[in-house]
Structure formats: structure tokens, C-alpha cells
């Protein structure tokens, strides 16, 4: 019950999150209507649709992503009509005729036609708005879905999803109630009712246009999420504590296991049939892996956090392979170039990965596990039961202890653990976690943050940009002619630059060659000088390098005290694809 209350509170605070802003105009457009016949049905439709879409995702049913995507465009079309009806009364009259006829047929025996029509219309608009709101899912929802993945879709999961949705619409209801009072006061004192209705219609249409073109995403990239970050983070910690406490009472702890306490059963190994291809192995199935201890690792080859886990996975595969351990990599792409199986095959060769890797381009295995993270690994015993999992970097000692314990359960006595420590090199080396002051930063406009050039980004078009006079810490800027796309930015002419003011030992940049595969030369500087001894694994001491294939490039590894630095990369040729910065 306490977890359901926490989910409700998480939903309440969702209204403060920037990602819910595009939904607000649609809700406030009806804030002057009666609560029982207009606003309450709207909120019911909104909460119901949201819970349905996220519930399908929690159950791991194929097609949930497609439902959300197609439903988004259907919802936008419906809400555009709604906005036009508010703005132009003649459109409202025409739209009312078919809707009234449909309502008459549905409610032919009803004695309250007007009320029924209003309720049905409000619920329909609420359902459309719920499809737009479904992507606005914070950490609390992630905990709920993770619980569903590990323990199956059950009434607790459904109740938590419903509580999350009810919490969010409750805070919206309070806000619109205050809005209704303001509207009523304006009507009484100034007679603004008609003007307000038209203004809300125009605002709805502008919101629809912003969402359809992706402008809302680019705008919200510059809106800080601080109001909810701390609150949701605290609620997530409480939720995880409650969840772990509940599971301890049921004999099933989730993440931290004190060896040699018996590892809990967290579920069954899901199907691996969602793979579109297999590398380094014939196709594997859950049944074929029965009798083996299995580590299933979700990763993608340009993810720096994933790369830093590889030394451990490769070591475990080698160290315990003869004892019955199988490591299975599940490559689930983030960027478009990672869907190219040829690129993944090349990455496996460069990274010396020999264990089986499933190509999960359709996210089939990802959904089967209910996974939400890169990297993530799940450890499965010889009977096909998930016994341990970990999300993100770290936890390697506990994971290896779990492997050894499950191998021992399977009849392979383990000698005392006194193995040599695992060490990676280049981009696979462990991060300097004590001194990272910069976060992953996307360059494409869909997820970009911290952009500091004086010019506004012109999406999907060549435009000239300049560097600002001062570049604040953790901000970046373009210089020269660039074409900024949703996923990556491309220099449209030679001598184009990117500058980033960062604080970390390492700086990486995900880069790709031209669309036709031609290499692109580049040169980097640190504080205006060649990197020298602080050059990364993919650049020379004089700062020169070349983009030959799409992957993560390590460009800076400071060899002295970590400090605030200004990094700059100049592309000597046009056409490079620049995706994201990461640090270590």
C-alpha cells in the first residue's frame, strides 16, 4: 500500500515537470466548463489512456511503442480540431453535427442527451491528451515498470500505475479549478469570455503545431527540470526502499545481495526470440541455455557507460566459461547508425568481444525484459530463473559473487575468490567518478541542452553559427556553417567548429563519417592549444584525428590535475555526423 501512495505522490509532482507543459493548454482550454460534466470526464479519459498505454508497456506486449506513436498523431489531429472549434465558432457548429448524431445513436434511450454528449466529448478529448502525456514518465514510473518486469504484471503494478495517473490528474484538476475561478472573475468584470475562448483555441493550435514539429522538445531542452528532480529523486529512493523491504519480507531482495545469503528468484528468463540477428553464435533461446548460468547484458556500442562494463563481462566470460557460464550481449541501439549490423560486427572486432551478441533492433528482447537502462545485466541460474540484476556501471564485485554462487549451485565448486582485478584501457578504462562535473550532452535538437551560440538553432537546414564571447561551464556552441538535425549535427562546410566548456578527466564524442562513408579529418585543442600528453586514444598529441566509422571517439584524457577546460574540435572536411558528448 505504501508503494501505491508513493506512486500517487510521484504523479502529483509530475505537474511541475517541464515535459508536461505541452499538455497544459489542452486541459486549461476547458477550465471554464462544469466540473462534473466536462472536466472530470476529461481527467478520467486522460488518466485511463495513460494507464492503458503504460500498462501495455509494463506487460511487455509487442506493439506498445507503435501504439503510442500512432496514437500521438491521432491525438494531435483531434486536438487541432478542438482548438479550431474554440477559435472559430462556425467550425464548432459543423463539428457538432456528426458528433451529435453519433451521440444520439449511442444514447438513443437516454433521457439526458446534453449531459451525455458533453461527458462523452470530454472523455474523448481526455483520452487524446493522455496519449500525448504518456511519454512524460519520470523516475517513479520507471521504478513501477521495473517492478513489473521483474515480478510480472500484477494487481500491485496496475494499482501503482493507476495511482500515478490519478496523482497527476489530481494536481491538474486543482490547477484548472483555480483557473476556472480566474476565468469566472474575468467574465463578470470584463466580459472577456468570448475573447478568452478564442485565445485558448489559438493557444491549443500553437501547442499542436509545436508538438508536431518537435519545437516543444527543443524548447523544453532549455527549461530546467530542477523543480521536480529533487522531489522525484527522493520519492524514487523511498520507493526502492519500500520495494526492497517488501521483497525482503517475501524472501526476495532485488539489487544488493549479501553473500552467501541465497539469491532470490526474481522471475524467469524471458524469450530471446525478439533478436533480429545473432553475431558470434547461432541463435540462442531460453530453452537452449537451460543448464547454464547466463549473464544477459543490455548495451549499445557507442555508449561510454556500456563500454566501461565490457572489461568485466569479457573477463567473466573467459574466467568462468569452462565452468558453465555464458555471457550474452543484447545490442539494443540508441542512434540510427547502431542499427547497422555491419557497424555492430565491426565494433565487436575492435572491442575483441567473442561471446554471443543478439541484435535487438526492434527492441523485442528489451521489452521482454521490461528493461529501461544502458547498461544493464541480468544473471540467470541453470534453471532459467533470474537471480540477480544491476543497472548502470559498478556493482562488479557483487555480480561476480552472484555468478560464482550460481555456478556452485549448479555443481561447480568455486575456489576462494582471489582473482586479479579487472582493468580497462582507452575508453573502456574506469571513469574518474570523483571529479566528473559534466554530463552527457546531445547535439541533435531533439535532446540538446546547454546550447550557447547567439543564433537560434534552425532545424534540418544549413545555417551559420558563431561562438559566444564567453562560454559558461557545461555549455557548448557551434561556429561555422552547420545543419543541425534531430539526432546529429553535420558541418555543412569545412573549418566548422564545436566548443565545449567541461570539467572531467575524459571527453568523448560520438562521431560518424559522411553519409556516403567518406572519412572526415579533424583537429582538437584544449584551452586553445594542442592536447599534448592529454590527448585521448583516438587523437594524436598534435590534436589531429580522423573519423573513419560511426562510433565513440575518446578525444581527451587529462594527464594532470582535472580542471575546467575549453575543448574545441575543428572539422577540416564537411559531412561529419556529430551525435553526443560523454565524460569520464
Coordinates of C-alpha atoms in Angstrom, one line a residue:
X1 CA 0.0 0.0 0.0
X2 CA 2.8 2.4 0.8
X3 CA 4.3 1.9 -2.7
X4 CA 1.0 2.9 -4.2
X5 CA 0.9 6.1 -2.1
X6 CA 4.4 6.9 -3.3
X7 CA 3.4 6.3 -6.9
X8 CA 0.4 8.7 -6.3
X9 CA 2.7 11.4 -4.9
X10 CA 5.1 10.9 -7.9
X11 CA 2.2 11.6 -10.2
X12 CA 1.2 14.7 -8.2
X13 CA 4.6 16.2 -8.7
X14 CA 4.6 15.4 -12.4
X15 CA 2.6 18.5 -13.0
X16 CA 5.7 20.6 -12.1
X17 CA 7.9 18.8 -14.7
X18 CA 8.7 20.7 -17.9
X19 CA 7.7 17.7 -20.0
X20 CA 4.0 18.1 -19.1
X21 CA 3.9 21.7 -20.3
X22 CA 2.6 20.8 -23.8
X23 CA -0.4 19.1 -22.3
X24 CA -1.4 22.1 -20.1
X25 CA -3.1 24.2 -22.9
X26 CA -5.4 21.3 -23.8
X27 CA -6.5 20.9 -20.2
X28 CA -6.9 24.6 -19.4
X29 CA -8.9 25.1 -22.5
X30 CA -11.8 23.5 -20.6
X31 CA -11.2 25.0 -17.2
X32 CA -14.3 27.3 -17.5
X33 CA -16.6 24.3 -18.0
X34 CA -18.6 22.5 -15.3
X35 CA -16.5 20.0 -13.3
X36 CA -18.8 17.0 -13.2
X37 CA -19.9 17.0 -16.9
X38 CA -16.7 18.4 -18.6
X39 CA -13.5 18.5 -16.5
X40 CA -14.0 15.3 -14.5
X41 CA -14.7 13.1 -17.7
X42 CA -11.6 14.8 -19.4
X43 CA -9.4 13.8 -16.4
X44 CA -10.9 10.3 -16.4
X45 CA -10.1 9.9 -20.1
X46 CA -6.6 11.3 -19.6
X47 CA -5.8 9.0 -16.7
X48 CA -7.3 6.0 -18.3
X49 CA -5.5 6.3 -21.6
X50 CA -2.2 7.0 -19.8
X51 CA -2.6 4.0 -17.6
X52 CA -3.6 1.8 -20.6
X53 CA -0.6 2.8 -22.7
X54 CA 1.9 2.5 -19.9
X55 CA 0.2 -0.7 -18.7
X56 CA 0.7 -2.3 -22.1
X57 CA 4.4 -1.4 -21.9
X58 CA 4.7 -2.8 -18.4
X59 CA 3.2 -6.1 -19.6
X60 CA 5.8 -6.2 -22.3
X61 CA 3.3 -6.6 -25.2
X62 CA 4.7 -6.1 -28.7
X63 CA 3.4 -3.0 -30.4
X64 CA 3.2 -0.7 -27.4
X65 CA 5.7 1.7 -28.9
X66 CA 3.8 1.7 -32.2
X67 CA 0.5 2.3 -30.4
X68 CA 2.0 5.3 -28.6
X69 CA 3.5 6.7 -31.8
X70 CA 0.4 6.3 -34.0
X71 CA -1.9 7.4 -31.2
X72 CA 0.2 10.6 -30.8
X73 CA -0.7 11.7 -34.3
X74 CA -4.3 10.7 -34.0
X75 CA -4.4 12.7 -30.7
X76 CA -2.8 15.8 -32.4
X77 CA -5.3 15.7 -35.2
X78 CA -8.2 15.5 -32.7
X79 CA -6.8 18.3 -30.6
X80 CA -6.2 20.5 -33.6
X81 CA -9.9 20.2 -34.4
X82 CA -10.7 21.0 -30.8
X83 CA -8.5 24.2 -31.0
X84 CA -10.0 25.3 -34.3
X85 CA -13.5 24.8 -32.8
X86 CA -12.6 27.1 -29.9
X87 CA -11.2 29.7 -32.3
X88 CA -13.9 29.6 -34.9
X89 CA -17.5 29.1 -33.8
X90 CA -18.6 28.1 -37.4
X91 CA -16.2 25.1 -37.3
X92 CA -17.6 24.2 -33.9
X93 CA -21.1 24.2 -35.3
X94 CA -20.1 21.9 -38.2
X95 CA -18.2 19.5 -36.0
X96 CA -21.1 19.3 -33.6
X97 CA -23.5 17.9 -36.2
X98 CA -21.8 14.5 -36.8
X99 CA -20.8 14.2 -33.2
X100 CA -24.3 15.0 -32.1
X101 CA -25.7 12.3 -34.5
X102 CA -23.3 9.7 -33.1
X103 CA -24.2 10.7 -29.6
X104 CA -27.9 10.4 -30.4
X105 CA -27.5 6.9 -31.7
X106 CA -25.3 5.8 -28.7
X107 CA -27.7 7.4 -26.2
X108 CA -31.0 6.8 -28.0
X109 CA -32.6 5.6 -24.8
X110 CA -31.0 8.1 -22.5
X111 CA -33.1 10.9 -21.1
X112 CA -30.1 13.3 -20.6
X113 CA -28.8 13.9 -24.1
X114 CA -27.0 17.2 -23.5
X115 CA -25.1 15.9 -20.4
X116 CA -24.2 12.6 -22.1
X117 CA -22.8 14.4 -25.1
X118 CA -20.7 16.7 -23.0
X119 CA -19.3 13.8 -20.9
X120 CA -18.5 11.7 -24.0
X121 CA -16.8 14.6 -25.7
X122 CA -14.8 15.5 -22.7
X123 CA -13.7 11.9 -22.2
X124 CA -12.7 11.6 -25.8
X125 CA -10.5 14.8 -25.5
X126 CA -9.1 13.5 -22.3
X127 CA -8.1 10.2 -24.0
X128 CA -6.4 12.1 -26.8
X129 CA -4.5 14.3 -24.3
X130 CA -3.5 11.1 -22.4
X131 CA -1.7 9.8 -25.5
X132 CA 0.4 12.9 -25.6
X133 CA 1.1 12.8 -21.9
X134 CA 2.2 9.1 -21.9
X135 CA 5.8 9.9 -22.8
X136 CA 6.1 12.3 -19.8
X137 CA 7.2 9.5 -17.4
X138 CA 9.6 10.2 -14.6
X139 CA 11.7 8.1 -12.3
X140 CA 8.8 6.9 -10.2
X141 CA 7.2 5.4 -13.3
X142 CA 10.5 3.8 -14.1
X143 CA 10.5 2.0 -10.7
X144 CA 6.9 0.8 -11.3
X145 CA 7.8 -0.6 -14.7
X146 CA 11.0 -2.2 -13.5
X147 CA 9.0 -3.9 -10.7
X148 CA 6.6 -5.2 -13.4
X149 CA 9.5 -6.5 -15.4
X150 CA 11.0 -8.4 -12.5
X151 CA 7.9 -9.8 -10.9
X152 CA 5.3 -9.8 -13.7
X153 CA 2.3 -7.6 -14.4
X154 CA 0.0 -8.0 -11.3
X155 CA -2.6 -6.0 -9.4
X156 CA 0.1 -4.1 -7.5
X157 CA 1.6 -2.9 -10.7
X158 CA -1.8 -1.9 -12.1
X159 CA -2.7 -0.1 -8.9
X160 CA 0.6 1.8 -8.9
X161 CA 0.1 2.9 -12.5
X162 CA -3.4 4.0 -11.7
X163 CA -2.3 5.8 -8.6
X164 CA 0.5 7.6 -10.6
X165 CA -2.1 8.7 -13.2
X166 CA -4.6 9.8 -10.6
X167 CA -2.0 11.8 -8.8
X168 CA -1.0 13.7 -11.9
X169 CA -4.6 14.5 -12.9
X170 CA -5.5 15.5 -9.4
X171 CA -2.8 18.2 -9.4
X172 CA -4.1 19.3 -12.9
X173 CA -7.6 19.4 -11.6
X174 CA -6.6 21.7 -8.7
X175 CA -4.8 23.9 -11.2
X176 CA -7.8 24.1 -13.5
X177 CA -10.1 24.7 -10.6
X178 CA -8.1 27.8 -9.8
X179 CA -8.1 28.7 -13.5
X180 CA -11.9 28.4 -13.6
X181 CA -12.2 30.9 -10.8
X182 CA -10.0 33.3 -12.6
X183 CA -12.0 32.8 -15.8
X184 CA -15.3 33.4 -14.0
X185 CA -13.9 36.6 -12.4
X186 CA -12.8 37.9 -15.8
X187 CA -16.2 37.1 -17.4
X188 CA -18.1 39.0 -14.6
X189 CA -15.8 42.1 -14.5
X190 CA -14.7 42.5 -18.1
X191 CA -16.8 40.2 -20.3
X192 CA -13.8 38.5 -21.8
X193 CA -15.5 35.1 -22.2
X194 CA -15.5 35.1 -26.0
X195 CA -12.0 36.5 -26.2
X196 CA -10.7 34.0 -23.7
X197 CA -12.3 31.2 -25.6
X198 CA -10.6 32.3 -28.9
X199 CA -7.3 32.9 -27.1
X200 CA -7.4 29.3 -25.7
X201 CA -8.2 28.0 -29.1
X202 CA -5.2 29.8 -30.6
X203 CA -3.0 28.5 -27.8
X204 CA -4.2 24.9 -28.4
X205 CA -3.4 25.2 -32.1
X206 CA 0.0 26.7 -31.4
X207 CA 0.7 23.8 -29.0
X208 CA -0.4 21.2 -31.6
X209 CA 1.9 22.9 -34.1
X210 CA 4.8 22.9 -31.6
X211 CA 4.4 19.3 -30.8
X212 CA 4.0 18.2 -34.4
X213 CA 7.2 20.0 -35.5
X214 CA 9.2 19.0 -32.4
X215 CA 9.6 22.6 -31.3
X216 CA 8.3 21.8 -27.9
X217 CA 11.1 19.3 -27.4
X218 CA 13.7 21.8 -28.4
X219 CA 12.2 24.5 -26.2
X220 CA 11.9 22.2 -23.2
X221 CA 15.6 21.2 -23.6
X222 CA 16.3 24.7 -22.3
X223 CA 13.8 24.5 -19.4
X224 CA 15.4 23.2 -16.2
X225 CA 13.8 20.2 -14.6
X226 CA 15.1 21.2 -11.1
X227 CA 11.7 21.7 -9.5
X228 CA 10.9 18.0 -9.7
X229 CA 14.4 16.4 -9.9
X230 CA 15.0 16.5 -6.1
X231 CA 11.4 15.6 -5.2
X232 CA 11.2 12.7 -7.6
X233 CA 14.7 11.5 -6.7
X234 CA 13.7 11.4 -3.0
X235 CA 10.5 9.6 -3.9
X236 CA 12.4 7.1 -6.0
X237 CA 14.8 6.4 -3.1
X238 CA 11.8 5.9 -0.8
X239 CA 10.0 3.7 -3.4
X240 CA 13.1 1.5 -3.9
X241 CA 13.5 1.1 -0.1
X242 CA 9.8 0.2 0.3
X243 CA 10.0 -2.2 -2.6
X244 CA 13.2 -3.9 -1.3
X245 CA 11.7 -4.1 2.2
X246 CA 8.5 -5.7 0.8
X247 CA 10.6 -8.2 -1.2
X248 CA 12.8 -9.0 1.9
X249 CA 9.6 -9.9 3.7
X250 CA 8.7 -12.1 0.7
X251 CA 12.3 -13.5 0.7
X252 CA 13.3 -11.7 -2.5
X253 CA 15.8 -8.8 -2.3
X254 CA 16.5 -7.2 -5.6
X255 CA 19.8 -5.4 -6.1
X256 CA 22.1 -5.7 -3.1
X257 CA 22.8 -9.2 -2.0
X258 CA 24.9 -10.0 1.0
X259 CA 26.8 -13.2 0.1
X260 CA 26.5 -16.0 0.8
X261 CA 22.8 -15.4 1.5
X262 CA 20.7 -17.3 -1.1
X263 CA 19.9 -15.2 -4.1
X264 CA 16.2 -14.5 -4.6
X265 CA 14.2 -15.7 -7.6
X266 CA 13.2 -12.5 -9.5
X267 CA 11.4 -14.1 -12.4
X268 CA 12.0 -16.3 -15.4
X269 CA 14.4 -15.7 -18.3
X270 CA 12.2 -14.1 -21.0
X271 CA 12.3 -15.2 -24.6
X272 CA 15.2 -14.2 -26.8
X273 CA 13.1 -14.6 -30.0
X274 CA 13.0 -10.9 -30.5
X275 CA 16.5 -10.8 -31.8
X276 CA 16.7 -9.8 -35.5
X277 CA 20.1 -11.4 -35.9
X278 CA 22.9 -13.1 -33.9
X279 CA 26.7 -12.4 -34.0
X280 CA 29.4 -14.8 -32.7
X281 CA 26.8 -17.5 -32.3
X282 CA 23.9 -19.4 -33.8
X283 CA 20.6 -18.1 -32.5
X284 CA 20.1 -18.9 -28.8
X285 CA 16.9 -19.5 -26.9
X286 CA 16.0 -19.6 -23.2
X287 CA 15.5 -23.4 -23.5
X288 CA 18.9 -23.9 -25.2
X289 CA 20.6 -22.0 -22.3
X290 CA 19.0 -24.2 -19.6
X291 CA 21.7 -25.8 -17.6
X292 CA 24.0 -22.8 -17.9
X293 CA 24.5 -19.8 -15.7
X294 CA 23.8 -16.8 -18.0
X295 CA 24.7 -13.1 -17.9
X296 CA 22.4 -11.1 -20.2
X297 CA 23.9 -7.7 -20.8
X298 CA 22.0 -4.9 -22.5
X299 CA 24.3 -2.4 -24.2
X300 CA 25.0 -0.4 -27.3
X301 CA 28.4 0.1 -28.8
X302 CA 28.7 3.9 -28.7
X303 CA 27.5 4.2 -25.1
X304 CA 30.5 5.1 -22.8
X305 CA 28.9 3.6 -19.7
X306 CA 28.4 0.3 -21.7
X307 CA 32.0 0.3 -22.9
X308 CA 33.3 0.7 -19.4
X309 CA 31.5 -2.5 -18.3
X310 CA 33.0 -4.6 -21.2
X311 CA 36.3 -5.5 -19.5
X312 CA 34.4 -7.2 -16.7
X313 CA 32.0 -9.0 -19.0
X314 CA 34.9 -10.3 -21.2
X315 CA 36.8 -11.3 -18.1
X316 CA 33.8 -13.2 -16.7
X317 CA 33.2 -15.0 -20.0
X318 CA 36.9 -16.1 -20.1
X319 CA 37.3 -16.8 -16.4
X320 CA 34.2 -18.9 -15.9
X321 CA 33.4 -20.1 -19.4
X322 CA 34.7 -23.6 -18.7
X323 CA 32.6 -23.8 -15.5
X324 CA 29.3 -23.3 -17.3
X325 CA 28.9 -19.5 -17.6
X326 CA 27.5 -18.0 -20.8
X327 CA 27.6 -14.2 -21.4
X328 CA 25.0 -12.9 -23.9
X329 CA 25.2 -9.4 -25.1
X330 CA 21.9 -7.8 -26.2
X331 CA 22.8 -4.9 -28.5
X332 CA 19.8 -2.5 -28.4
X333 CA 20.5 0.6 -30.5
X334 CA 20.1 4.2 -29.4
X335 CA 21.3 6.0 -32.6
X336 CA 20.3 5.2 -36.1
X337 CA 23.8 4.0 -37.2
X338 CA 23.8 1.4 -34.4
X339 CA 21.0 -0.4 -36.2
X340 CA 23.5 -1.3 -39.0
X341 CA 24.6 -4.9 -38.2
X342 CA 27.8 -4.3 -40.2
X343 CA 28.7 -1.5 -37.8
X344 CA 28.0 -3.7 -34.8
X345 CA 30.1 -6.5 -36.3
X346 CA 33.0 -4.1 -36.8
X347 CA 32.6 -2.9 -33.2
X348 CA 32.7 -6.5 -31.8
X349 CA 36.0 -7.0 -33.7
X350 CA 37.5 -3.7 -32.5
X351 CA 36.4 -4.4 -28.9
X352 CA 37.5 -8.1 -29.0
X353 CA 34.1 -9.4 -28.0
X354 CA 33.9 -13.1 -28.5
X355 CA 30.7 -14.0 -26.6
X356 CA 27.3 -14.2 -28.4
X357 CA 25.6 -11.0 -29.2
X358 CA 21.9 -10.6 -30.1
X359 CA 20.9 -7.8 -32.4
X360 CA 17.8 -6.2 -30.8
X361 CA 17.0 -3.6 -33.4
X362 CA 13.2 -3.9 -32.8
X363 CA 13.6 -3.8 -29.0
X364 CA 12.0 -7.2 -28.8
X365 CA 14.3 -8.5 -26.1
X366 CA 14.4 -5.1 -24.4
X367 CA 10.6 -5.2 -24.0
X368 CA 10.5 -8.8 -23.0
X369 CA 12.8 -8.0 -20.0
X370 CA 11.0 -4.7 -19.4
X371 CA 14.4 -3.1 -19.4
X372 CA 15.0 0.7 -19.2
X373 CA 18.7 1.1 -19.0
X374 CA 22.0 1.1 -20.8
X375 CA 24.0 -0.8 -19.5
X376 CA 22.0 -3.4 -17.6
X377 CA 22.7 -7.0 -16.8
X378 CA 20.6 -9.9 -15.5
X379 CA 22.2 -13.1 -14.1
X380 CA 20.2 -16.3 -14.6
X381 CA 20.7 -19.6 -12.9
X382 CA 20.8 -23.0 -14.6
X383 CA 17.1 -23.5 -14.2
X384 CA 16.3 -20.4 -16.2
X385 CA 15.5 -18.1 -13.3
X386 CA 16.6 -14.5 -12.9
X387 CA 18.5 -14.3 -9.6
X388 CA 20.4 -11.0 -9.8
X389 CA 20.4 -7.8 -11.8
X390 CA 22.2 -4.5 -11.9
X391 CA 21.6 -1.2 -13.7
X392 CA 24.4 1.1 -14.8
X393 CA 28.1 0.9 -14.0
X394 CA 29.5 -0.5 -10.8
X395 CA 28.5 -3.4 -8.6
X396 CA 31.0 -5.7 -10.3
X397 CA 32.2 -7.5 -7.1
X398 CA 28.6 -8.3 -6.1
X399 CA 27.8 -9.5 -9.7
X400 CA 30.9 -11.8 -9.8
X401 CA 29.9 -13.2 -6.4
X402 CA 26.5 -13.9 -7.7
X403 CA 28.0 -15.7 -10.7
X404 CA 30.2 -17.8 -8.5
X405 CA 27.3 -18.7 -6.2
X406 CA 25.0 -19.8 -9.0
X407 CA 27.8 -21.8 -10.6
X408 CA 28.3 -23.5 -7.2
X409 CA 24.6 -24.2 -7.0
X410 CA 25.0 -25.9 -10.4
X411 CA 27.6 -28.3 -9.2
X412 CA 30.8 -26.5 -10.0
X413 CA 32.7 -25.9 -6.7
X414 CA 34.4 -22.5 -6.7
X415 CA 37.8 -21.8 -5.3
X416 CA 38.1 -18.8 -2.9
X417 CA 37.8 -15.6 -4.9
X418 CA 41.2 -14.0 -5.2
X419 CA 41.3 -13.2 -8.9
X420 CA 43.3 -10.4 -10.4
X421 CA 41.5 -7.0 -10.6
X422 CA 39.9 -6.1 -13.9
X423 CA 41.3 -3.1 -15.7
X424 CA 40.3 -1.5 -19.0
X425 CA 42.2 0.8 -21.3
X426 CA 41.3 3.7 -23.5
X427 CA 37.6 4.5 -23.4
X428 CA 37.0 1.2 -21.5
X429 CA 39.0 2.4 -18.5
X430 CA 37.1 3.2 -15.4
X431 CA 35.8 6.8 -15.0
X432 CA 37.2 9.3 -12.5
X433 CA 33.9 9.4 -10.8
X434 CA 35.2 11.7 -8.0
X435 CA 35.9 14.5 -10.5
X436 CA 33.2 14.5 -13.2
X437 CA 31.4 17.8 -13.4
X438 CA 29.9 17.5 -16.9
X439 CA 27.0 15.3 -18.0
X440 CA 26.2 13.5 -21.3
X441 CA 25.2 16.2 -23.9
X442 CA 23.3 15.5 -27.1
X443 CA 24.0 17.7 -30.1
X444 CA 20.9 16.9 -32.2
X445 CA 18.0 19.3 -31.4
X446 CA 15.6 16.6 -30.1
X447 CA 17.6 16.2 -26.9
X448 CA 20.1 19.1 -27.0
X449 CA 20.8 21.1 -23.8
X450 CA 23.2 23.8 -22.9
X451 CA 23.5 25.3 -26.5
X452 CA 25.1 28.7 -26.2
X453 CA 25.6 30.1 -29.7
X454 CA 23.9 33.5 -30.1
X455 CA 21.9 32.2 -33.0
X456 CA 18.8 30.0 -32.6
X457 CA 19.0 26.5 -34.0
X458 CA 17.4 26.2 -37.4
X459 CA 16.3 22.6 -37.6
X460 CA 17.3 20.5 -40.6
X461 CA 18.7 23.4 -42.6
X462 CA 22.2 24.8 -43.2
X463 CA 22.8 27.9 -41.0
X464 CA 25.8 29.9 -39.9
X465 CA 26.6 30.0 -36.2
X466 CA 29.2 31.8 -34.1
X467 CA 30.8 31.2 -30.7
X468 CA 29.8 33.4 -27.8
X469 CA 32.3 35.8 -26.2
X470 CA 32.2 33.7 -23.0
X471 CA 31.3 30.1 -22.9
X472 CA 30.0 29.1 -19.4
X473 CA 30.8 25.8 -17.8
X474 CA 28.8 22.9 -19.2
X475 CA 27.6 24.8 -22.3
X476 CA 28.6 24.3 -25.9
X477 CA 28.4 26.2 -29.1
X478 CA 28.8 25.9 -32.9
X479 CA 30.9 28.0 -35.2
X480 CA 30.7 28.0 -39.0
X481 CA 28.1 26.5 -41.2
X482 CA 26.1 23.6 -39.7
X483 CA 23.0 21.6 -40.4
X484 CA 21.5 20.6 -37.1
X485 CA 19.3 17.5 -37.3
X486 CA 17.1 15.8 -34.7
X487 CA 19.8 13.2 -33.9
X488 CA 23.1 14.7 -35.1
X489 CA 24.6 18.0 -36.3
X490 CA 26.6 18.0 -39.6
X491 CA 29.2 20.6 -40.6
X492 CA 27.9 21.9 -44.0
X493 CA 31.3 23.4 -44.9
X494 CA 35.0 22.8 -43.9
X495 CA 36.5 24.6 -40.9
X496 CA 33.4 24.3 -38.8
X497 CA 33.9 24.1 -35.1
X498 CA 32.3 22.9 -31.9
X499 CA 33.4 24.3 -28.5
X500 CA 32.5 22.8 -25.1
X501 CA 33.5 24.2 -21.6
X502 CA 33.7 21.0 -19.5
X503 CA 35.0 19.6 -16.2
X504 CA 36.2 15.9 -16.3
X505 CA 39.3 13.8 -16.9
X506 CA 38.0 12.4 -20.2
X507 CA 36.0 13.8 -23.0
X508 CA 34.4 11.6 -25.7
X509 CA 32.4 12.4 -28.8
X510 CA 30.2 10.1 -30.8
X511 CA 31.0 10.8 -34.4
X512 CA 30.3 9.3 -37.8
X513 CA 31.8 9.8 -41.3
X514 CA 29.8 11.4 -44.1
X515 CA 26.6 9.7 -45.2
X516 CA 28.4 8.0 -48.1
X517 CA 31.1 6.8 -45.8
X518 CA 33.9 9.2 -46.6
X519 CA 36.4 9.8 -43.8
X520 CA 36.5 13.3 -42.2
X521 CA 39.6 14.9 -40.8
X522 CA 39.5 16.9 -37.6
X523 CA 41.8 18.7 -35.1
X524 CA 41.2 19.4 -31.4
X525 CA 42.5 21.9 -28.9
X526 CA 42.3 22.2 -25.1
X527 CA 42.2 25.8 -23.9
X528 CA 43.4 26.9 -27.4
X529 CA 46.4 24.6 -27.5
X530 CA 47.1 21.1 -28.9
X531 CA 46.3 18.4 -26.3
X532 CA 49.9 17.1 -26.0
X533 CA 50.0 14.4 -23.3
X534 CA 46.3 14.9 -22.6
X535 CA 45.2 13.5 -25.9
X536 CA 42.7 10.7 -26.0
X537 CA 43.1 7.3 -27.5
X538 CA 41.6 8.4 -30.9
X539 CA 43.7 11.6 -31.4
X540 CA 47.4 12.4 -31.7
X541 CA 49.3 14.6 -29.4
X542 CA 49.1 17.5 -32.0
X543 CA 45.3 17.2 -31.9
X544 CA 44.8 15.6 -35.3
X545 CA 42.5 12.7 -35.9
X546 CA 40.1 11.2 -38.5
X547 CA 36.5 9.9 -38.4
X548 CA 36.5 6.6 -40.2
X549 CA 33.4 4.9 -38.9
X550 CA 30.4 5.7 -36.7
X551 CA 31.4 5.1 -33.0
X552 CA 32.5 6.8 -29.8
X553 CA 35.9 8.6 -30.0
X554 CA 38.0 9.4 -27.0
X555 CA 39.5 12.8 -27.6
X556 CA 40.7 14.0 -24.2
X557 CA 42.3 12.2 -21.3
X558 CA 43.9 14.8 -19.0
X559 CA 47.2 13.7 -17.6
X560 CA 47.4 16.3 -14.9
X561 CA 45.0 17.8 -12.4
X562 CA 41.4 17.8 -13.6
X563 CA 40.2 21.4 -14.1
X564 CA 37.6 23.4 -16.1
X565 CA 38.8 23.2 -19.7
X566 CA 37.5 24.6 -23.0
X567 CA 37.5 21.9 -25.7
X568 CA 37.3 22.7 -29.4
X569 CA 37.1 20.5 -32.4
X570 CA 37.6 21.8 -36.0
X571 CA 36.4 19.6 -38.8
X572 CA 38.7 20.1 -41.8
X573 CA 36.2 18.4 -44.1
X574 CA 32.4 18.8 -44.3
X575 CA 29.9 16.0 -43.7
X576 CA 30.9 14.5 -40.3
X577 CA 27.9 13.4 -38.1
X578 CA 28.2 14.7 -34.5
X579 CA 25.9 13.0 -32.0
X580 CA 26.8 13.4 -28.3
X581 CA 29.5 14.3 -25.8
X582 CA 30.2 12.0 -22.8
X583 CA 32.7 12.3 -20.0
X584 CA 34.7 10.1 -17.6

